[in-house]
Amino acid sequence: MPAARLYKDAIMGTTRHLLPWFATRSWYGPWFGAWFWTQSRQVLLAAMLALLATACTTAQTRVAKVLPERPAAGSGILVLQPDIELSLLTASSLTEPNSQWSNDAAANIRASLKAALETRQHRFILVDPNQIISGRANQVLRLHEAVATSILAFNYGLETLPTRRSNDFNWTLGPGALELARLEADGTGAKYALITVGRGTYASGGRWAMAIVGTALGANVPMGGQQVYASLVELSTGNVVWFNLAIAGPQDDMRTNGGATALVTSLLKDVPL
């Protein structure tokens, strides 16, 4: 079912449930119930406009000034198991991690990455970082987390440094990144590692109800969102040669196969592979 239809059904369903509740409140029930019902069309219109405004996944690529040569067809690409964490955003603005959503999304993203790389005629070499609990390879992965956090901060406008412009993209994990290449089971010598991380929240039914009332009253209630980033690391140098941040549109729900495929397509659109 199209995302717009899903959101419309959610909005109208919530409206039908809220109206009887307000009608039972004696001092404002009749007045507010009638007013709320007349406002429902305007609320629906506003919600649909907000949906259309964010209907597409947006991606923001950062690329090193000097790119290495694209790997030849048949080259192995080391792909770390996607690190995905999804949560429920409640009416009280608390987040409740949902392991089922996270596992489903990770599996869907992994399958979509595999299909995308095979379409580019590369071999998909999966490595599970959960099995790397010690040693230098684990240290490299922890270093990548810190570098990725810095990229998001300084290359996506969150922070500034006097010695670095926002369009400067020069990040590295150092030669220790070769430790990741040694994780290959077949030892065929992958030249690149692709690391993918996703975080996101999905609004609960109670938060949808709050958002509809808030829209009618002119208040904005954040409904959560999902973001995925991917980085391509040249293993021989440790240089992060490409990085992309994708903010998922409502139709690109990574908990579904189709949504994950669309999200990965946007995420890897300009990857130099």
Coordinates of C-alpha atoms in Angstrom, one line a residue:
M1 CA 0.0 0.0 0.0
P2 CA 1.4 3.5 -0.8
A3 CA 2.8 5.4 2.1
A4 CA 0.4 8.3 1.6
R5 CA -2.5 5.9 1.9
L6 CA -1.1 4.4 5.1
Y7 CA -0.6 7.9 6.7
K8 CA -4.1 9.0 5.6
D9 CA -5.7 5.9 7.2
A10 CA -3.7 6.5 10.4
I11 CA -4.8 10.1 10.6
M12 CA -8.5 9.4 9.9
G13 CA -8.5 6.4 12.2
T14 CA -7.0 8.4 15.0
T15 CA -9.6 11.2 14.4
R16 CA -12.5 8.7 14.7
H17 CA -11.1 7.4 18.0
L18 CA -10.4 10.9 19.5
L19 CA -13.8 12.4 18.8
P20 CA -15.8 10.1 21.1
W21 CA -13.3 10.6 23.9
F22 CA -13.6 14.4 23.7
A23 CA -17.4 14.2 23.5
T24 CA -17.5 12.5 26.9
R25 CA -15.7 15.4 28.6
S26 CA -18.7 17.4 30.0
W27 CA -17.4 20.9 30.2
Y28 CA -15.8 21.1 26.7
G29 CA -17.1 17.9 25.1
P30 CA -19.9 19.3 22.8
W31 CA -18.1 22.4 21.8
F32 CA -14.7 20.9 21.3
G33 CA -16.0 17.7 19.7
A34 CA -17.9 19.7 17.0
W35 CA -14.9 22.0 16.5
F36 CA -12.5 19.1 16.3
W37 CA -14.6 17.4 13.7
T38 CA -14.8 20.4 11.5
Q39 CA -11.0 20.8 11.8
S40 CA -10.3 17.3 10.8
R41 CA -10.2 18.0 7.1
Q42 CA -7.7 20.8 7.7
V43 CA -5.6 18.6 9.9
L44 CA -5.6 15.9 7.3
L45 CA -4.6 18.4 4.6
A46 CA -1.8 19.8 6.7
A47 CA -0.5 16.3 7.5
M48 CA -0.6 15.2 3.9
L49 CA 1.3 18.4 2.8
A50 CA 3.9 17.6 5.4
L51 CA 4.1 14.1 4.1
L52 CA 4.5 15.2 0.5
A53 CA 7.2 17.6 1.5
T54 CA 9.3 14.8 2.9
A55 CA 8.2 12.0 0.5
C56 CA 11.6 11.4 -1.0
T57 CA 14.8 10.1 0.6
T58 CA 17.5 12.7 0.6
A59 CA 21.2 11.8 0.3
Q60 CA 24.3 14.0 0.9
T61 CA 27.5 12.6 -0.4
R62 CA 31.0 13.6 0.6
V63 CA 33.9 12.4 -1.5
A64 CA 37.7 12.7 -1.2
K65 CA 39.4 15.1 -3.6
V66 CA 41.6 12.3 -5.1
L67 CA 39.7 9.1 -5.7
P68 CA 41.5 5.8 -6.2
E69 CA 40.7 3.8 -9.4
R70 CA 37.4 2.0 -9.3
P71 CA 37.9 -1.7 -8.5
A72 CA 37.8 -4.0 -11.5
A73 CA 34.8 -6.3 -12.1
G74 CA 34.9 -9.3 -9.8
S75 CA 36.7 -7.5 -7.0
G76 CA 35.8 -8.4 -3.5
I77 CA 34.2 -5.7 -1.3
L78 CA 34.4 -6.3 2.4
V79 CA 30.9 -5.5 3.8
L80 CA 30.4 -5.2 7.6
Q81 CA 27.1 -6.5 8.8
P82 CA 24.9 -3.3 8.9
D83 CA 24.6 -1.8 12.4
I84 CA 20.9 -0.8 12.6
E85 CA 19.0 0.3 15.7
L86 CA 15.4 1.2 15.5
S87 CA 13.1 2.4 18.3
L88 CA 9.5 3.3 19.0
L89 CA 8.9 7.0 19.8
T90 CA 6.2 7.2 22.4
A91 CA 3.7 10.0 23.2
S92 CA 5.9 11.0 26.1
S93 CA 9.0 11.4 23.7
L94 CA 10.7 8.3 25.2
T95 CA 12.3 5.9 22.8
E96 CA 11.9 2.1 23.3
P97 CA 14.4 0.0 21.3
N98 CA 12.7 -2.7 19.2
S99 CA 15.0 -5.6 18.5
Q100 CA 12.6 -7.1 15.9
W101 CA 12.6 -4.0 13.8
S102 CA 16.3 -3.6 14.1
N103 CA 17.0 -7.2 13.1
D104 CA 14.5 -7.1 10.2
A105 CA 16.0 -3.8 8.9
A106 CA 19.6 -5.1 9.2
A107 CA 18.7 -8.2 7.2
N108 CA 16.9 -6.1 4.6
I109 CA 19.8 -3.6 4.3
R110 CA 22.3 -6.4 4.0
A111 CA 20.4 -8.1 1.2
S112 CA 20.0 -4.8 -0.6
L113 CA 23.7 -4.1 -0.3
K114 CA 24.5 -7.5 -1.6
A115 CA 22.2 -7.1 -4.6
A116 CA 23.6 -3.6 -5.3
L117 CA 27.3 -4.8 -5.3
E118 CA 26.5 -7.8 -7.4
T119 CA 24.8 -5.6 -9.9
R120 CA 28.1 -3.7 -10.1
Q121 CA 29.8 -7.0 -10.7
H122 CA 31.6 -7.1 -7.4
R123 CA 31.8 -9.9 -4.9
F124 CA 30.0 -9.4 -1.6
I125 CA 32.2 -10.5 1.4
L126 CA 30.2 -10.2 4.7
V127 CA 31.9 -9.8 8.0
D128 CA 30.0 -9.8 11.3
P129 CA 31.6 -7.1 13.6
N130 CA 29.9 -8.8 16.6
Q131 CA 32.5 -11.6 16.2
I132 CA 35.3 -9.2 16.5
I133 CA 35.5 -8.6 20.2
S134 CA 39.2 -8.0 20.6
G135 CA 42.4 -7.4 18.8
R136 CA 43.4 -4.6 16.4
A137 CA 40.5 -5.2 14.0
N138 CA 38.1 -4.3 16.8
Q139 CA 40.2 -1.1 17.5
V140 CA 39.9 -0.1 13.9
L141 CA 36.1 -0.5 14.0
R142 CA 36.0 1.7 17.2
L143 CA 38.2 4.2 15.5
H144 CA 35.8 4.2 12.5
E145 CA 32.9 5.1 14.8
A146 CA 34.8 8.1 16.1
V147 CA 35.8 9.2 12.6
A148 CA 32.3 8.8 11.3
T149 CA 31.0 10.9 14.2
S150 CA 33.5 13.6 13.3
I151 CA 32.5 13.5 9.6
L152 CA 28.8 13.9 10.6
A153 CA 29.7 16.8 12.8
F154 CA 32.2 18.7 10.7
N155 CA 31.2 17.8 7.1
Y156 CA 27.4 18.1 7.6
G157 CA 27.3 21.5 9.2
L158 CA 26.8 20.6 12.9
E159 CA 30.2 21.9 14.1
T160 CA 33.0 24.0 12.6
L161 CA 36.7 24.0 13.0
P162 CA 38.9 27.0 12.2
T163 CA 41.4 24.8 10.4
R164 CA 38.8 22.8 8.3
R165 CA 36.2 23.9 5.9
S166 CA 33.0 22.0 5.6
N167 CA 33.8 21.0 2.0
D168 CA 37.2 19.6 3.0
F169 CA 37.0 15.8 3.1
N170 CA 40.2 14.3 4.3
W171 CA 39.7 11.5 6.8
T172 CA 41.6 8.3 7.4
L173 CA 41.8 5.3 9.7
G174 CA 45.5 4.9 9.0
P175 CA 47.3 1.9 7.8
G176 CA 45.8 -0.2 10.6
A177 CA 42.8 -0.6 8.4
L178 CA 44.6 -3.5 6.8
E179 CA 43.5 -5.5 9.8
L180 CA 40.0 -5.5 8.4
A181 CA 41.3 -7.2 5.2
R182 CA 42.6 -10.1 7.3
L183 CA 39.0 -10.8 8.3
E184 CA 38.2 -12.4 4.9
A185 CA 37.5 -16.1 5.2
D186 CA 38.8 -16.8 1.7
G187 CA 41.7 -14.3 1.8
T188 CA 41.2 -13.0 -1.7
G189 CA 42.4 -9.5 -0.9
A190 CA 39.5 -7.1 -0.8
K191 CA 40.6 -3.5 -1.4
Y192 CA 37.7 -1.7 0.1
A193 CA 35.4 -2.0 3.1
L194 CA 31.8 -0.7 3.1
I195 CA 30.5 0.2 6.6
T196 CA 26.8 1.0 7.1
V197 CA 25.1 2.3 10.2
G198 CA 21.4 3.2 10.6
R199 CA 19.5 4.8 13.5
G200 CA 15.8 5.7 13.6
T201 CA 12.5 6.1 15.4
Y202 CA 8.9 5.4 14.4
A203 CA 6.0 7.2 16.1
S204 CA 3.6 5.2 18.2
G205 CA -0.2 5.4 17.8
G206 CA -0.4 7.7 20.9
R207 CA 2.2 10.1 19.4
W208 CA 0.2 10.2 16.1
A209 CA -2.9 11.2 18.2
M210 CA -0.9 13.9 19.9
A211 CA 0.4 15.1 16.5
I212 CA -3.0 15.5 15.1
V213 CA -4.3 17.4 18.1
G214 CA -1.1 19.5 18.0
T215 CA -1.5 20.3 14.3
A216 CA -5.1 21.5 14.9
L217 CA -3.8 23.7 17.7
G218 CA -0.8 25.0 15.7
A219 CA 1.8 23.0 17.6
N220 CA 4.5 20.9 16.0
V221 CA 5.0 17.4 17.4
P222 CA 8.2 15.7 15.9
M223 CA 7.3 12.2 14.6
G224 CA 10.8 10.7 14.5
G225 CA 12.8 9.8 11.5
Q226 CA 15.4 7.4 10.2
Q227 CA 19.0 8.0 8.9
V228 CA 21.5 5.7 7.4
Y229 CA 25.2 6.5 6.6
A230 CA 27.7 4.5 4.7
S231 CA 31.5 4.9 4.3
L232 CA 33.9 3.4 1.9
V233 CA 37.3 2.7 3.3
E234 CA 40.4 2.0 1.1
L235 CA 42.0 -0.8 3.1
S236 CA 45.6 -0.2 1.9
T237 CA 45.7 3.4 3.2
G238 CA 42.8 3.5 5.6
N239 CA 41.4 6.6 3.8
V240 CA 37.7 7.2 3.9
V241 CA 37.3 7.9 0.2
W242 CA 33.5 8.3 0.1
F243 CA 30.8 8.9 2.7
N244 CA 27.0 9.3 2.3
L245 CA 24.2 10.2 4.7
A246 CA 20.7 9.3 3.7
I247 CA 17.6 10.6 5.5
A248 CA 14.8 8.1 4.7
G249 CA 11.5 9.3 3.2
P250 CA 8.3 7.8 4.6
Q251 CA 8.1 5.4 1.7
D252 CA 11.6 4.0 2.3
D253 CA 10.8 2.0 5.4
M254 CA 13.9 -0.2 5.9
R255 CA 11.8 -2.7 7.9
T256 CA 10.4 -3.8 4.5
N257 CA 12.3 -5.3 1.6
G258 CA 11.1 -2.7 -0.8
G259 CA 11.8 0.2 1.5
A260 CA 15.3 -1.1 2.2
T261 CA 16.0 -1.5 -1.5
A262 CA 14.9 2.1 -2.3
L263 CA 17.0 3.4 0.7
V264 CA 20.1 1.6 -0.4
T265 CA 19.7 2.7 -4.0
S266 CA 19.8 6.3 -2.8
L267 CA 22.6 5.6 -0.3
L268 CA 24.9 4.0 -2.9
K269 CA 23.9 6.2 -5.9
D270 CA 27.3 7.9 -6.3
V271 CA 29.6 5.3 -4.6
P272 CA 32.8 4.9 -6.6
L273 CA 32.5 1.1 -7.1

